[in-house]
Amino acid sequence: AAAAAADAAASGAKEVASPALLMRSLTGTVSEAASPALKDGGEEATEVERLQARLKSVEARLKGASEARREWGLQEAELKQAMSVLSEENSQLEAKLAREQEKLSKAREAKKKAEAEAGEIKEGWRAEAETVAEVTAELEASR
């Protein structure tokens, strides 16, 4: 297993090893390194201890990385849920805005129409006032 992991790393493989696979390969590497070291003793035993300490360090980092990945996944899910809620609210507000803009447009059209009708009524009153003034002038002139 260690040789396969080393071969994959040496060949520049783009695959990312799972934490479990990485742990198995490191454990195999330590075990393989420990066998000759136990026969020779001394420096090799120290090297095995160093490798075992390094393995524990890597295990701790992998555990921390796995926990961080899990937490990031939870945060990502929360953020996606929040984005979904905000997107829905945004859609509802856009629909409401479109309805309100339509109402405003209709109100503006009604205002223009009412102003035009008011202008026509005023013009009619002026014409009536002129007619009344002419009739009044004629009546007074005939007296």
PDB file of C-alpha atoms in Angstrom:
ATOM      1  CA  ALA A   1       0.000   0.000   0.000  1.00  0.00           C
ATOM      2  CA  ALA A   2       2.822   2.367   0.853  1.00  0.00           C
ATOM      3  CA  ALA A   3       4.583   1.578  -2.368  1.00  0.00           C
ATOM      4  CA  ALA A   4       1.408   2.252  -4.356  1.00  0.00           C
ATOM      5  CA  ALA A   5       0.931   5.582  -2.613  1.00  0.00           C
ATOM      6  CA  ALA A   6       4.574   6.472  -3.177  1.00  0.00           C
ATOM      7  CA  ASP A   7       4.323   5.444  -6.841  1.00  0.00           C
ATOM      8  CA  ALA A   8       1.194   7.588  -7.301  1.00  0.00           C
ATOM      9  CA  ALA A   9       2.917  10.563  -5.669  1.00  0.00           C
ATOM     10  CA  ALA A  10       6.097  10.046  -7.698  1.00  0.00           C
ATOM     11  CA  SER A  11       4.196   9.793 -10.970  1.00  0.00           C
ATOM     12  CA  GLY A  12       2.490  13.130 -10.273  1.00  0.00           C
ATOM     13  CA  ALA A  13      -0.967  11.588 -10.106  1.00  0.00           C
ATOM     14  CA  LYS A  14      -3.731  14.162  -9.769  1.00  0.00           C
ATOM     15  CA  GLU A  15      -5.880  11.955  -7.529  1.00  0.00           C
ATOM     16  CA  VAL A  16      -6.355  13.090  -3.951  1.00  0.00           C
ATOM     17  CA  ALA A  17      -5.938  10.236  -1.496  1.00  0.00           C
ATOM     18  CA  SER A  18      -8.629   9.837   1.099  1.00  0.00           C
ATOM     19  CA  PRO A  19      -7.528  10.321   4.713  1.00  0.00           C
ATOM     20  CA  ALA A  20      -8.034   6.579   5.346  1.00  0.00           C
ATOM     21  CA  LEU A  21      -5.850   5.608   2.352  1.00  0.00           C
ATOM     22  CA  LEU A  22      -3.191   8.093   3.381  1.00  0.00           C
ATOM     23  CA  MET A  23      -3.210   6.718   6.921  1.00  0.00           C
ATOM     24  CA  ARG A  24      -2.850   3.132   5.668  1.00  0.00           C
ATOM     25  CA  SER A  25       0.040   4.102   3.420  1.00  0.00           C
ATOM     26  CA  LEU A  26       1.810   5.990   6.223  1.00  0.00           C
ATOM     27  CA  THR A  27       1.244   3.141   8.662  1.00  0.00           C
ATOM     28  CA  GLY A  28       2.681   0.720   6.113  1.00  0.00           C
ATOM     29  CA  THR A  29       5.684   2.998   5.610  1.00  0.00           C
ATOM     30  CA  VAL A  30       6.364   3.114   9.349  1.00  0.00           C
ATOM     31  CA  SER A  31       5.932  -0.659   9.654  1.00  0.00           C
ATOM     32  CA  GLU A  32       8.226  -1.279   6.707  1.00  0.00           C
ATOM     33  CA  ALA A  33      10.798   1.091   8.156  1.00  0.00           C
ATOM     34  CA  ALA A  34      10.517  -0.523  11.582  1.00  0.00           C
ATOM     35  CA  SER A  35      11.392  -4.058  10.454  1.00  0.00           C
ATOM     36  CA  PRO A  36      15.033  -3.430   9.480  1.00  0.00           C
ATOM     37  CA  ALA A  37      15.422  -0.941  12.314  1.00  0.00           C
ATOM     38  CA  LEU A  38      14.580  -3.536  14.947  1.00  0.00           C
ATOM     39  CA  LYS A  39      17.271  -5.836  13.541  1.00  0.00           C
ATOM     40  CA  ASP A  40      19.977  -3.171  13.452  1.00  0.00           C
ATOM     41  CA  GLY A  41      18.989  -1.353  16.699  1.00  0.00           C
ATOM     42  CA  GLY A  42      20.447   2.044  17.770  1.00  0.00           C
ATOM     43  CA  GLU A  43      20.065   4.758  15.119  1.00  0.00           C
ATOM     44  CA  GLU A  44      17.374   2.875  13.264  1.00  0.00           C
ATOM     45  CA  ALA A  45      15.256   2.608  16.421  1.00  0.00           C
ATOM     46  CA  THR A  46      15.521   6.390  16.808  1.00  0.00           C
ATOM     47  CA  GLU A  47      14.493   6.785  13.181  1.00  0.00           C
ATOM     48  CA  VAL A  48      11.451   4.567  13.780  1.00  0.00           C
ATOM     49  CA  GLU A  49      10.489   6.673  16.803  1.00  0.00           C
ATOM     50  CA  ARG A  50      10.855   9.800  14.687  1.00  0.00           C
ATOM     51  CA  LEU A  51       8.689   8.277  11.963  1.00  0.00           C
ATOM     52  CA  GLN A  52       6.081   7.201  14.519  1.00  0.00           C
ATOM     53  CA  ALA A  53       6.004  10.719  15.975  1.00  0.00           C
ATOM     54  CA  ARG A  54       5.656  12.104  12.465  1.00  0.00           C
ATOM     55  CA  LEU A  55       2.812   9.652  11.807  1.00  0.00           C
ATOM     56  CA  LYS A  56       0.994  10.854  14.935  1.00  0.00           C
ATOM     57  CA  SER A  57       1.476  14.441  13.798  1.00  0.00           C
ATOM     58  CA  VAL A  58       0.083  13.642  10.346  1.00  0.00           C
ATOM     59  CA  GLU A  59      -2.833  11.767  11.936  1.00  0.00           C
ATOM     60  CA  ALA A  60      -3.626  14.809  14.094  1.00  0.00           C
ATOM     61  CA  ARG A  61      -3.436  17.130  11.089  1.00  0.00           C
ATOM     62  CA  LEU A  62      -5.668  14.825   9.060  1.00  0.00           C
ATOM     63  CA  LYS A  63      -8.176  14.701  11.885  1.00  0.00           C
ATOM     64  CA  GLY A  64      -8.122  18.511  12.108  1.00  0.00           C
ATOM     65  CA  ALA A  65      -8.466  18.838   8.340  1.00  0.00           C
ATOM     66  CA  SER A  66     -11.391  16.393   8.306  1.00  0.00           C
ATOM     67  CA  GLU A  67     -13.129  18.339  11.076  1.00  0.00           C
ATOM     68  CA  ALA A  68     -12.505  21.629   9.262  1.00  0.00           C
ATOM     69  CA  ARG A  69     -13.885  20.125   6.042  1.00  0.00           C
ATOM     70  CA  ARG A  70     -17.000  18.946   7.894  1.00  0.00           C
ATOM     71  CA  GLU A  71     -17.498  22.394   9.456  1.00  0.00           C
ATOM     72  CA  TRP A  72     -17.010  24.088   6.080  1.00  0.00           C
ATOM     73  CA  GLY A  73     -19.580  21.739   4.610  1.00  0.00           C
ATOM     74  CA  LEU A  74     -22.045  22.719   7.321  1.00  0.00           C
ATOM     75  CA  GLN A  75     -21.344  26.416   6.780  1.00  0.00           C
ATOM     76  CA  GLU A  76     -21.713  25.960   3.032  1.00  0.00           C
ATOM     77  CA  ALA A  77     -25.087  24.263   3.516  1.00  0.00           C
ATOM     78  CA  GLU A  78     -26.239  27.082   5.822  1.00  0.00           C
ATOM     79  CA  LEU A  79     -25.107  29.718   3.334  1.00  0.00           C
ATOM     80  CA  LYS A  80     -26.839  27.936   0.454  1.00  0.00           C
ATOM     81  CA  GLN A  81     -30.047  27.799   2.494  1.00  0.00           C
ATOM     82  CA  ALA A  82     -29.760  31.502   3.322  1.00  0.00           C
ATOM     83  CA  MET A  83     -29.133  32.313  -0.354  1.00  0.00           C
ATOM     84  CA  SER A  84     -32.188  30.299  -1.308  1.00  0.00           C
ATOM     85  CA  VAL A  85     -34.357  32.205   1.173  1.00  0.00           C
ATOM     86  CA  LEU A  86     -32.961  35.549   0.006  1.00  0.00           C
ATOM     87  CA  SER A  87     -33.461  34.607  -3.650  1.00  0.00           C
ATOM     88  CA  GLU A  88     -37.098  33.726  -2.969  1.00  0.00           C
ATOM     89  CA  GLU A  89     -37.645  36.985  -1.074  1.00  0.00           C
ATOM     90  CA  ASN A  90     -35.951  38.893  -3.894  1.00  0.00           C
ATOM     91  CA  SER A  91     -38.221  37.256  -6.468  1.00  0.00           C
ATOM     92  CA  GLN A  92     -41.289  38.173  -4.427  1.00  0.00           C
ATOM     93  CA  LEU A  93     -40.104  41.771  -4.055  1.00  0.00           C
ATOM     94  CA  GLU A  94     -39.383  42.042  -7.779  1.00  0.00           C
ATOM     95  CA  ALA A  95     -42.892  40.808  -8.558  1.00  0.00           C
ATOM     96  CA  LYS A  96     -44.364  43.307  -6.087  1.00  0.00           C
ATOM     97  CA  LEU A  97     -42.248  46.090  -7.605  1.00  0.00           C
ATOM     98  CA  ALA A  98     -43.508  45.210 -11.081  1.00  0.00           C
ATOM     99  CA  ARG A  99     -47.131  45.342  -9.846  1.00  0.00           C
ATOM    100  CA  GLU A 100     -46.547  48.687  -8.119  1.00  0.00           C
ATOM    101  CA  GLN A 101     -44.862  50.131 -11.216  1.00  0.00           C
ATOM    102  CA  GLU A 102     -47.853  49.025 -13.295  1.00  0.00           C
ATOM    103  CA  LYS A 103     -50.215  50.733 -10.821  1.00  0.00           C
ATOM    104  CA  LEU A 104     -48.085  53.888 -10.968  1.00  0.00           C
ATOM    105  CA  SER A 105     -48.131  53.860 -14.762  1.00  0.00           C
ATOM    106  CA  LYS A 106     -51.916  53.505 -14.795  1.00  0.00           C
ATOM    107  CA  ALA A 107     -52.279  56.291 -12.214  1.00  0.00           C
ATOM    108  CA  ARG A 108     -50.097  58.591 -14.348  1.00  0.00           C
ATOM    109  CA  GLU A 109     -52.204  57.827 -17.412  1.00  0.00           C
ATOM    110  CA  ALA A 110     -55.412  58.515 -15.431  1.00  0.00           C
ATOM    111  CA  LYS A 111     -53.931  61.797 -14.178  1.00  0.00           C
ATOM    112  CA  LYS A 112     -53.080  62.928 -17.715  1.00  0.00           C
ATOM    113  CA  LYS A 113     -56.554  61.987 -18.897  1.00  0.00           C
ATOM    114  CA  ALA A 114     -58.184  63.848 -15.974  1.00  0.00           C
ATOM    115  CA  GLU A 115     -56.010  66.921 -16.621  1.00  0.00           C
ATOM    116  CA  ALA A 116     -57.004  66.870 -20.302  1.00  0.00           C
ATOM    117  CA  GLU A 117     -60.690  66.580 -19.384  1.00  0.00           C
ATOM    118  CA  ALA A 118     -60.305  69.403 -16.847  1.00  0.00           C
ATOM    119  CA  GLY A 119     -58.747  71.572 -19.574  1.00  0.00           C
ATOM    120  CA  GLU A 120     -61.656  70.822 -21.886  1.00  0.00           C
ATOM    121  CA  ILE A 121     -64.153  71.656 -19.113  1.00  0.00           C
ATOM    122  CA  LYS A 122     -62.376  74.949 -18.391  1.00  0.00           C
ATOM    123  CA  GLU A 123     -62.421  75.814 -22.065  1.00  0.00           C
ATOM    124  CA  GLY A 124     -66.152  75.016 -22.165  1.00  0.00           C
ATOM    125  CA  TRP A 125     -66.752  77.269 -19.156  1.00  0.00           C
ATOM    126  CA  ARG A 126     -64.832  80.098 -20.806  1.00  0.00           C
ATOM    127  CA  ALA A 127     -66.949  79.757 -23.909  1.00  0.00           C
ATOM    128  CA  GLU A 128     -70.106  79.732 -21.764  1.00  0.00           C
ATOM    129  CA  ALA A 129     -68.864  82.755 -19.825  1.00  0.00           C
ATOM    130  CA  GLU A 130     -68.254  84.618 -23.065  1.00  0.00           C
ATOM    131  CA  THR A 131     -71.740  83.699 -24.299  1.00  0.00           C
ATOM    132  CA  VAL A 132     -73.270  84.897 -21.005  1.00  0.00           C
ATOM    133  CA  ALA A 133     -71.269  88.128 -21.258  1.00  0.00           C
ATOM    134  CA  GLU A 134     -72.436  88.703 -24.834  1.00  0.00           C
ATOM    135  CA  VAL A 135     -76.067  87.996 -23.940  1.00  0.00           C
ATOM    136  CA  THR A 136     -75.809  90.274 -20.913  1.00  0.00           C
ATOM    137  CA  ALA A 137     -74.292  93.033 -23.032  1.00  0.00           C
ATOM    138  CA  GLU A 138     -77.048  92.663 -25.626  1.00  0.00           C
ATOM    139  CA  LEU A 139     -79.737  92.821 -22.913  1.00  0.00           C
ATOM    140  CA  GLU A 140     -78.304  95.954 -21.439  1.00  0.00           C
ATOM    141  CA  ALA A 141     -77.877  97.498 -24.852  1.00  0.00           C
ATOM    142  CA  SER A 142     -81.499  96.789 -25.695  1.00  0.00           C
ATOM    143  CA  ARG A 143     -82.782  98.553 -22.609  1.00  0.00           C
TER     144      ARG A 143
END
